[in-house]
Amino acid sequence: MSSRSPERVFYLTTPIYYINGPPHLGHAYTTIVADAMARYRRLAGDDVRLLTGTDEHGDKIAQAAARGGEPPQALADRNAQAFRDEWDALGITHDDFIRTTEPRHARVVQDILQALFDKGEIYFGKYGGSYCFGCERFYTDKEIVDGKCPDHQTPLTYIEEENYFFRMSVYQEWLRGYLERHPDVVQPDRYRNELLGFLREPLQDLSISRPTSRLQWGIPLPFDDRFVTYVWFDALLNYVSALGGPGAEDFRRYWPHVHHLIGKDILKPHGIYWPCMLKAAGLLRDDEARAELPGFARLRVHGYWTLGGGKISKSVGNVVEALALTRKYGNDAFRYFVLREMPFGQDANFTEDALVERLNADLANDLGNLVSRATTLIAAHAAKAPAGRVLTRDPGLEGAFRKGRAAVDAAMAEFAFHRALAAIWELITVVNQYVDSQQPWALAKDPGQTDRLVTVLGSLAEALRCLGLLLLPFVPESAARIRAAVGDRTEATLAAADFGRPWRSPEDLTAVQRLTGLFPRVDRTADTPTAGTPAATGPAGTATPTGRISIDEFKRLDLRVAEVVAAEPVPKSKKLLKLTIRLGDESRTIVAGIAEHYPPDALVGRKVVVVANLEPATLMGVASNGMVLAGSAGDALALLALDRDLPSGAKVR
Ligand code: ME8
């Protein structure tokens, strides 16, 4: 039953984040996910090392610093501190924070570069190609969309220069075979398929330097100081340099157990460049020589948060604002929301309304109420427990907890945080139903039922004790309060979360303290003028609090046919398009999150359906006045269209 195994070592890394701006929702999500996993594995008894940090070199940073008129190191110092402060505020339990401008990192990068150069894995050559400064990489003709970077939708710059190249192409077949034979190294599976897709095209050698005539902000190549290291070659090595480099004691201990947690945007560098680099540097075992090195740098890949995907009420406008909601609703509510709402690996939409809905329903109602009613009942009646006897517990709850714990374990083994939380919330429901069915308040009125009452109260105290442990990785502050309320001062371990351990005596019941208001309900109707309208629904798949709507409520929506007269990408956004639409005589701008599904040109001249009376909102700095309707299922999205022509401005009812 116990997943405690003192031998297990677990090394988990987050991406190191660019410091050209402050931390935002996306960075916080990955770091919270990593923290929840690290806490879970520590609770299971593993020797865990959690690494995060900042990526500080390269064109992107140099340009941001130049724009702000400050030296890159000053920008890096300021924003690296902002990341540290944010992780402290969020209660992240990283064991190390690495900055790529630290000497401990530069030393390892230079050592590995020199070793690769000496082995002939790096050569000097000339290359011309289309370069995206946003991505810091060259794009092949096949990848370019309409002459632009497919990620940033900005024009690419043709660059021809002499550089050092890593012979990545020779590893193509090895990598393909490896990925095919080892399905578990990249999860979820769709991302492994994406990598195999990349490998169907010939793999190019990788330019790993930049001439100092163009860029000075980088680690000098040890064998040619006219060049600095390409930022990705520098950045990826943080995972090794933070352990002290090959041969260091920490490296020997943790490296074989590495898991990289990343967003899907950086799959290619992690799934293609990185294994080839490691293979060339001899830092990966291959199938033949099963040594103590990892078989692959295991990747756990998550999807993207999108913002304001069609939400009607006040919505957060950007990812920095979204992160600021931690101050408004608390770390635990924010953590719970992001871990529960996003199925790991898929995209999800972030709205303040959805967060509040989960806070009210799952945290305040389900968990908060349970803790409040159970501790209130125990505190009121604990004195009735006869002293000196071991408490009995209801076996029904024991079975539920055994199953629940197994489900949490299985989900966490797959990084399926949403499923782990769903399993814990099933337990919370079971315990709430137990209170309803046992009616301890009625038992308390009948002196003949004292034994039964004590069993029920003891079972509730035990349930809260186990829940306090199971919740620790996910909502650590609240879980600690639950543990304190039930008087559990023992060491927190997952093994101790098995229901019915013979530790609790009747005297312990009197130590339970009433805990109310763990998660106060939030009422947003006051500041949400549109609440109650049909579109003010909660997160996908949940019913509105008001249930069905009346025809009058539906009529408040002004749905219209509109013609798209112009469409262009919103700068720096992967998802958003800025549409100019005609609505009868009126012309308007609407920002729509459809860039990944429709090229702008394909939209011009089309008739779409829009919500015309939506409150205006600003998305990525562009004022949007209305909303384009689309259907979606998983990753697929389709715009609503008319099956015969109607003039723009026509009403939809
Ligand atoms: O790419 N949703 O740094 P970066 C979810 N320095 N996660 C998101 C997100 C979103 N909308 N936006 C960002 C870099 N992220 C490189 C990494 S690693 C050797 C070098 C998260 O600051 C997600 O984890 O652009 C993504 O992979 C990462 O931030 C990119 O952060």
PDB file of C-alpha atoms in Angstrom, residues 112-291:
ATOM      1  CA  ILE A 112      31.235  20.390 -22.323  1.00  0.00           C
ATOM      2  CA  LEU A 113      31.761  22.536 -25.417  1.00  0.00           C
ATOM      3  CA  GLN A 114      35.493  21.881 -25.270  1.00  0.00           C
ATOM      4  CA  ALA A 115      34.959  18.140 -24.844  1.00  0.00           C
ATOM      5  CA  LEU A 116      32.570  18.034 -27.817  1.00  0.00           C
ATOM      6  CA  PHE A 117      34.981  20.089 -29.904  1.00  0.00           C
ATOM      7  CA  ASP A 118      37.868  17.769 -29.023  1.00  0.00           C
ATOM      8  CA  LYS A 119      35.765  14.754 -30.031  1.00  0.00           C
ATOM      9  CA  GLY A 120      34.994  16.295 -33.423  1.00  0.00           C
ATOM     10  CA  GLU A 121      31.305  16.734 -32.669  1.00  0.00           C
ATOM     11  CA  ILE A 122      31.583  20.458 -33.450  1.00  0.00           C
ATOM     12  CA  TYR A 123      32.905  21.936 -36.717  1.00  0.00           C
ATOM     13  CA  PHE A 124      33.318  25.389 -38.261  1.00  0.00           C
ATOM     14  CA  GLY A 125      31.119  26.189 -41.251  1.00  0.00           C
ATOM     15  CA  LYS A 126      28.957  28.654 -43.057  1.00  0.00           C
ATOM     16  CA  TYR A 127      25.221  28.839 -42.980  1.00  0.00           C
ATOM     17  CA  GLY A 128      22.573  31.084 -44.462  1.00  0.00           C
ATOM     18  CA  GLY A 129      18.984  30.941 -43.383  1.00  0.00           C
ATOM     19  CA  SER A 130      15.870  32.640 -42.094  1.00  0.00           C
ATOM     20  CA  TYR A 131      16.237  33.583 -38.467  1.00  0.00           C
ATOM     21  CA  CYS A 132      13.629  34.524 -35.867  1.00  0.00           C
ATOM     22  CA  PHE A 133      15.008  36.696 -33.091  1.00  0.00           C
ATOM     23  CA  GLY A 134      11.971  35.942 -30.916  1.00  0.00           C
ATOM     24  CA  CYS A 135      12.686  32.199 -31.000  1.00  0.00           C
ATOM     25  CA  GLU A 136      16.442  32.602 -31.247  1.00  0.00           C
ATOM     26  CA  ARG A 137      16.643  30.073 -34.041  1.00  0.00           C
ATOM     27  CA  PHE A 138      16.816  29.486 -37.763  1.00  0.00           C
ATOM     28  CA  TYR A 139      13.695  28.210 -39.511  1.00  0.00           C
ATOM     29  CA  THR A 140      13.710  25.749 -42.383  1.00  0.00           C
ATOM     30  CA  ASP A 141      11.668  26.561 -45.497  1.00  0.00           C
ATOM     31  CA  LYS A 142       9.140  23.912 -44.557  1.00  0.00           C
ATOM     32  CA  GLU A 143       8.488  25.500 -41.186  1.00  0.00           C
ATOM     33  CA  ILE A 144       8.012  29.055 -42.429  1.00  0.00           C
ATOM     34  CA  VAL A 145       4.395  30.185 -42.826  1.00  0.00           C
ATOM     35  CA  ASP A 146       3.712  33.044 -45.255  1.00  0.00           C
ATOM     36  CA  GLY A 147       7.313  34.149 -44.973  1.00  0.00           C
ATOM     37  CA  LYS A 148       6.885  34.549 -41.235  1.00  0.00           C
ATOM     38  CA  CYS A 149       7.812  32.782 -38.022  1.00  0.00           C
ATOM     39  CA  PRO A 150       4.993  30.324 -37.296  1.00  0.00           C
ATOM     40  CA  ASP A 151       5.227  31.126 -33.587  1.00  0.00           C
ATOM     41  CA  HIS A 152       5.548  34.882 -33.554  1.00  0.00           C
ATOM     42  CA  GLN A 153       4.034  35.669 -36.960  1.00  0.00           C
ATOM     43  CA  THR A 154       6.784  38.208 -37.452  1.00  0.00           C
ATOM     44  CA  PRO A 155       8.954  38.457 -40.574  1.00  0.00           C
ATOM     45  CA  LEU A 156      12.144  36.414 -40.476  1.00  0.00           C
ATOM     46  CA  THR A 157      15.572  37.884 -41.111  1.00  0.00           C
ATOM     47  CA  TYR A 158      17.870  36.238 -43.632  1.00  0.00           C
ATOM     48  CA  ILE A 159      21.251  35.790 -42.006  1.00  0.00           C
ATOM     49  CA  GLU A 160      24.387  34.322 -43.521  1.00  0.00           C
ATOM     50  CA  GLU A 161      27.380  33.836 -41.338  1.00  0.00           C
ATOM     51  CA  GLU A 162      30.223  31.616 -40.300  1.00  0.00           C
ATOM     52  CA  ASN A 163      29.542  29.687 -37.171  1.00  0.00           C
ATOM     53  CA  TYR A 164      30.327  26.564 -35.236  1.00  0.00           C
ATOM     54  CA  PHE A 165      27.974  23.663 -35.800  1.00  0.00           C
ATOM     55  CA  PHE A 166      27.069  20.661 -33.725  1.00  0.00           C
ATOM     56  CA  ARG A 167      26.777  17.483 -35.826  1.00  0.00           C
ATOM     57  CA  MET A 168      23.195  16.854 -34.783  1.00  0.00           C
ATOM     58  CA  SER A 169      22.216  15.248 -38.073  1.00  0.00           C
ATOM     59  CA  VAL A 170      24.206  12.096 -37.336  1.00  0.00           C
ATOM     60  CA  TYR A 171      21.905  11.362 -34.393  1.00  0.00           C
ATOM     61  CA  GLN A 172      18.672  11.421 -36.366  1.00  0.00           C
ATOM     62  CA  GLU A 173      18.263   7.662 -36.740  1.00  0.00           C
ATOM     63  CA  TRP A 174      19.403   6.941 -33.211  1.00  0.00           C
ATOM     64  CA  LEU A 175      16.872   9.392 -31.820  1.00  0.00           C
ATOM     65  CA  ARG A 176      14.031   8.114 -33.943  1.00  0.00           C
ATOM     66  CA  GLY A 177      14.728   4.530 -32.888  1.00  0.00           C
ATOM     67  CA  TYR A 178      15.003   5.546 -29.281  1.00  0.00           C
ATOM     68  CA  LEU A 179      11.682   7.369 -29.260  1.00  0.00           C
ATOM     69  CA  GLU A 180      10.006   4.494 -31.013  1.00  0.00           C
ATOM     70  CA  ARG A 181      11.317   1.894 -28.595  1.00  0.00           C
ATOM     71  CA  HIS A 182      10.686   3.859 -25.397  1.00  0.00           C
ATOM     72  CA  PRO A 183       7.187   5.308 -25.352  1.00  0.00           C
ATOM     73  CA  ASP A 184       7.483   6.411 -21.737  1.00  0.00           C
ATOM     74  CA  VAL A 185      10.293   8.908 -22.240  1.00  0.00           C
ATOM     75  CA  VAL A 186       8.024  11.630 -23.606  1.00  0.00           C
ATOM     76  CA  GLN A 187       4.579  12.021 -22.077  1.00  0.00           C
ATOM     77  CA  PRO A 188       1.775  12.607 -22.918  1.00  0.00           C
ATOM     78  CA  ASP A 189       2.142  10.454 -25.993  1.00  0.00           C
ATOM     79  CA  ARG A 190       1.019  13.064 -28.486  1.00  0.00           C
ATOM     80  CA  TYR A 191       4.227  15.004 -27.874  1.00  0.00           C
ATOM     81  CA  ARG A 192       6.339  11.950 -28.643  1.00  0.00           C
ATOM     82  CA  ASN A 193       4.420  11.678 -31.908  1.00  0.00           C
ATOM     83  CA  GLU A 194       5.141  15.323 -32.599  1.00  0.00           C
ATOM     84  CA  LEU A 195       8.863  14.651 -32.136  1.00  0.00           C
ATOM     85  CA  LEU A 196       8.697  11.636 -34.430  1.00  0.00           C
ATOM     86  CA  GLY A 197       7.005  13.968 -36.910  1.00  0.00           C
ATOM     87  CA  PHE A 198       9.970  16.383 -36.762  1.00  0.00           C
ATOM     88  CA  LEU A 199      12.276  13.439 -37.381  1.00  0.00           C
ATOM     89  CA  ARG A 200      10.558  12.547 -40.620  1.00  0.00           C
ATOM     90  CA  GLU A 201      12.322  15.583 -42.101  1.00  0.00           C
ATOM     91  CA  PRO A 202      16.113  15.528 -42.391  1.00  0.00           C
ATOM     92  CA  LEU A 203      17.688  16.849 -39.211  1.00  0.00           C
ATOM     93  CA  GLN A 204      20.058  19.783 -39.790  1.00  0.00           C
ATOM     94  CA  ASP A 205      23.261  20.332 -37.889  1.00  0.00           C
ATOM     95  CA  LEU A 206      22.777  22.925 -35.166  1.00  0.00           C
ATOM     96  CA  SER A 207      24.524  26.273 -35.228  1.00  0.00           C
ATOM     97  CA  ILE A 208      25.772  26.604 -31.661  1.00  0.00           C
ATOM     98  CA  SER A 209      27.583  29.937 -31.792  1.00  0.00           C
ATOM     99  CA  ARG A 210      26.931  33.586 -32.522  1.00  0.00           C
ATOM    100  CA  PRO A 211      29.720  35.915 -33.701  1.00  0.00           C
ATOM    101  CA  THR A 212      30.577  38.599 -31.146  1.00  0.00           C
ATOM    102  CA  SER A 213      30.283  41.144 -33.964  1.00  0.00           C
ATOM    103  CA  ARG A 214      26.531  40.563 -33.691  1.00  0.00           C
ATOM    104  CA  LEU A 215      26.057  39.491 -30.083  1.00  0.00           C
ATOM    105  CA  GLN A 216      28.322  39.776 -27.048  1.00  0.00           C
ATOM    106  CA  TRP A 217      25.822  38.724 -24.385  1.00  0.00           C
ATOM    107  CA  GLY A 218      26.658  35.050 -24.045  1.00  0.00           C
ATOM    108  CA  ILE A 219      29.196  32.533 -22.810  1.00  0.00           C
ATOM    109  CA  PRO A 220      32.397  32.743 -24.901  1.00  0.00           C
ATOM    110  CA  LEU A 221      33.293  29.577 -26.830  1.00  0.00           C
ATOM    111  CA  PRO A 222      36.317  28.120 -25.060  1.00  0.00           C
ATOM    112  CA  PHE A 223      38.048  27.365 -28.363  1.00  0.00           C
ATOM    113  CA  ASP A 224      37.311  30.637 -30.206  1.00  0.00           C
ATOM    114  CA  ASP A 225      36.652  33.870 -28.361  1.00  0.00           C
ATOM    115  CA  ARG A 226      35.293  35.575 -31.467  1.00  0.00           C
ATOM    116  CA  PHE A 227      32.070  33.704 -30.715  1.00  0.00           C
ATOM    117  CA  VAL A 228      29.589  33.294 -27.879  1.00  0.00           C
ATOM    118  CA  THR A 229      27.461  30.219 -27.275  1.00  0.00           C
ATOM    119  CA  TYR A 230      24.006  29.965 -28.862  1.00  0.00           C
ATOM    120  CA  VAL A 231      21.521  30.583 -26.052  1.00  0.00           C
ATOM    121  CA  TRP A 232      19.720  27.229 -26.292  1.00  0.00           C
ATOM    122  CA  PHE A 233      22.980  25.286 -26.152  1.00  0.00           C
ATOM    123  CA  ASP A 234      23.860  27.329 -23.070  1.00  0.00           C
ATOM    124  CA  ALA A 235      20.394  27.134 -21.451  1.00  0.00           C
ATOM    125  CA  LEU A 236      19.752  23.399 -21.761  1.00  0.00           C
ATOM    126  CA  LEU A 237      22.990  22.625 -19.980  1.00  0.00           C
ATOM    127  CA  ASN A 238      21.641  24.267 -16.799  1.00  0.00           C
ATOM    128  CA  TYR A 239      20.107  20.917 -15.921  1.00  0.00           C
ATOM    129  CA  VAL A 240      23.604  19.466 -15.718  1.00  0.00           C
ATOM    130  CA  SER A 241      25.525  22.477 -14.423  1.00  0.00           C
ATOM    131  CA  ALA A 242      23.166  22.866 -11.463  1.00  0.00           C
ATOM    132  CA  LEU A 243      24.325  19.431 -10.303  1.00  0.00           C
ATOM    133  CA  GLY A 244      27.947  20.551 -10.477  1.00  0.00           C
ATOM    134  CA  GLY A 245      28.579  19.029 -13.910  1.00  0.00           C
ATOM    135  CA  PRO A 246      29.523  15.495 -14.963  1.00  0.00           C
ATOM    136  CA  GLY A 247      31.431  13.692 -12.247  1.00  0.00           C
ATOM    137  CA  ALA A 248      30.150  15.796  -9.349  1.00  0.00           C
ATOM    138  CA  GLU A 249      28.567  13.913  -6.475  1.00  0.00           C
ATOM    139  CA  ASP A 250      25.120  15.463  -6.969  1.00  0.00           C
ATOM    140  CA  PHE A 251      25.352  14.693 -10.654  1.00  0.00           C
ATOM    141  CA  ARG A 252      26.002  11.047  -9.959  1.00  0.00           C
ATOM    142  CA  ARG A 253      23.129  10.887  -7.518  1.00  0.00           C
ATOM    143  CA  TYR A 254      20.405  12.847  -9.294  1.00  0.00           C
ATOM    144  CA  TRP A 255      21.117  12.881 -13.011  1.00  0.00           C
ATOM    145  CA  PRO A 256      19.978   9.299 -13.715  1.00  0.00           C
ATOM    146  CA  HIS A 257      16.566  10.230 -12.296  1.00  0.00           C
ATOM    147  CA  VAL A 258      15.921  13.415 -14.240  1.00  0.00           C
ATOM    148  CA  HIS A 259      12.451  14.503 -15.409  1.00  0.00           C
ATOM    149  CA  HIS A 260      12.100  17.742 -17.323  1.00  0.00           C
ATOM    150  CA  LEU A 261       8.789  19.506 -16.980  1.00  0.00           C
ATOM    151  CA  ILE A 262       8.194  21.834 -19.935  1.00  0.00           C
ATOM    152  CA  GLY A 263       5.485  23.629 -21.885  1.00  0.00           C
ATOM    153  CA  LYS A 264       4.727  22.415 -25.395  1.00  0.00           C
ATOM    154  CA  ASP A 265       6.371  25.536 -26.886  1.00  0.00           C
ATOM    155  CA  ILE A 266       9.835  24.254 -26.075  1.00  0.00           C
ATOM    156  CA  LEU A 267       9.331  20.638 -27.081  1.00  0.00           C
ATOM    157  CA  LYS A 268      11.763  20.738 -30.011  1.00  0.00           C
ATOM    158  CA  PRO A 269      14.848  21.962 -28.165  1.00  0.00           C
ATOM    159  CA  HIS A 270      14.147  19.525 -25.330  1.00  0.00           C
ATOM    160  CA  GLY A 271      13.096  16.576 -27.443  1.00  0.00           C
ATOM    161  CA  ILE A 272      15.558  16.910 -30.338  1.00  0.00           C
ATOM    162  CA  TYR A 273      18.572  19.109 -29.535  1.00  0.00           C
ATOM    163  CA  TRP A 274      18.918  18.023 -25.935  1.00  0.00           C
ATOM    164  CA  PRO A 275      19.018  14.224 -26.315  1.00  0.00           C
ATOM    165  CA  CYS A 276      21.464  14.615 -29.232  1.00  0.00           C
ATOM    166  CA  MET A 277      23.665  16.908 -27.138  1.00  0.00           C
ATOM    167  CA  LEU A 278      23.596  14.462 -24.238  1.00  0.00           C
ATOM    168  CA  LYS A 279      24.283  11.511 -26.482  1.00  0.00           C
ATOM    169  CA  ALA A 280      27.258  13.265 -28.078  1.00  0.00           C
ATOM    170  CA  ALA A 281      28.603  14.305 -24.672  1.00  0.00           C
ATOM    171  CA  GLY A 282      28.268  10.752 -23.333  1.00  0.00           C
ATOM    172  CA  LEU A 283      25.758  11.837 -20.715  1.00  0.00           C
ATOM    173  CA  LEU A 284      23.100   9.363 -21.801  1.00  0.00           C
ATOM    174  CA  ARG A 285      23.396   5.657 -21.741  1.00  0.00           C
ATOM    175  CA  ASP A 286      22.458   3.854 -24.896  1.00  0.00           C
ATOM    176  CA  ASP A 287      20.651   0.595 -25.059  1.00  0.00           C
ATOM    177  CA  GLU A 288      23.789  -1.518 -25.145  1.00  0.00           C
ATOM    178  CA  ALA A 289      25.672  -0.002 -22.244  1.00  0.00           C
ATOM    179  CA  ARG A 290      23.195   0.058 -19.388  1.00  0.00           C
ATOM    180  CA  ALA A 291      25.091   2.205 -17.002  1.00  0.00           C
TER     181      ALA A 291
END
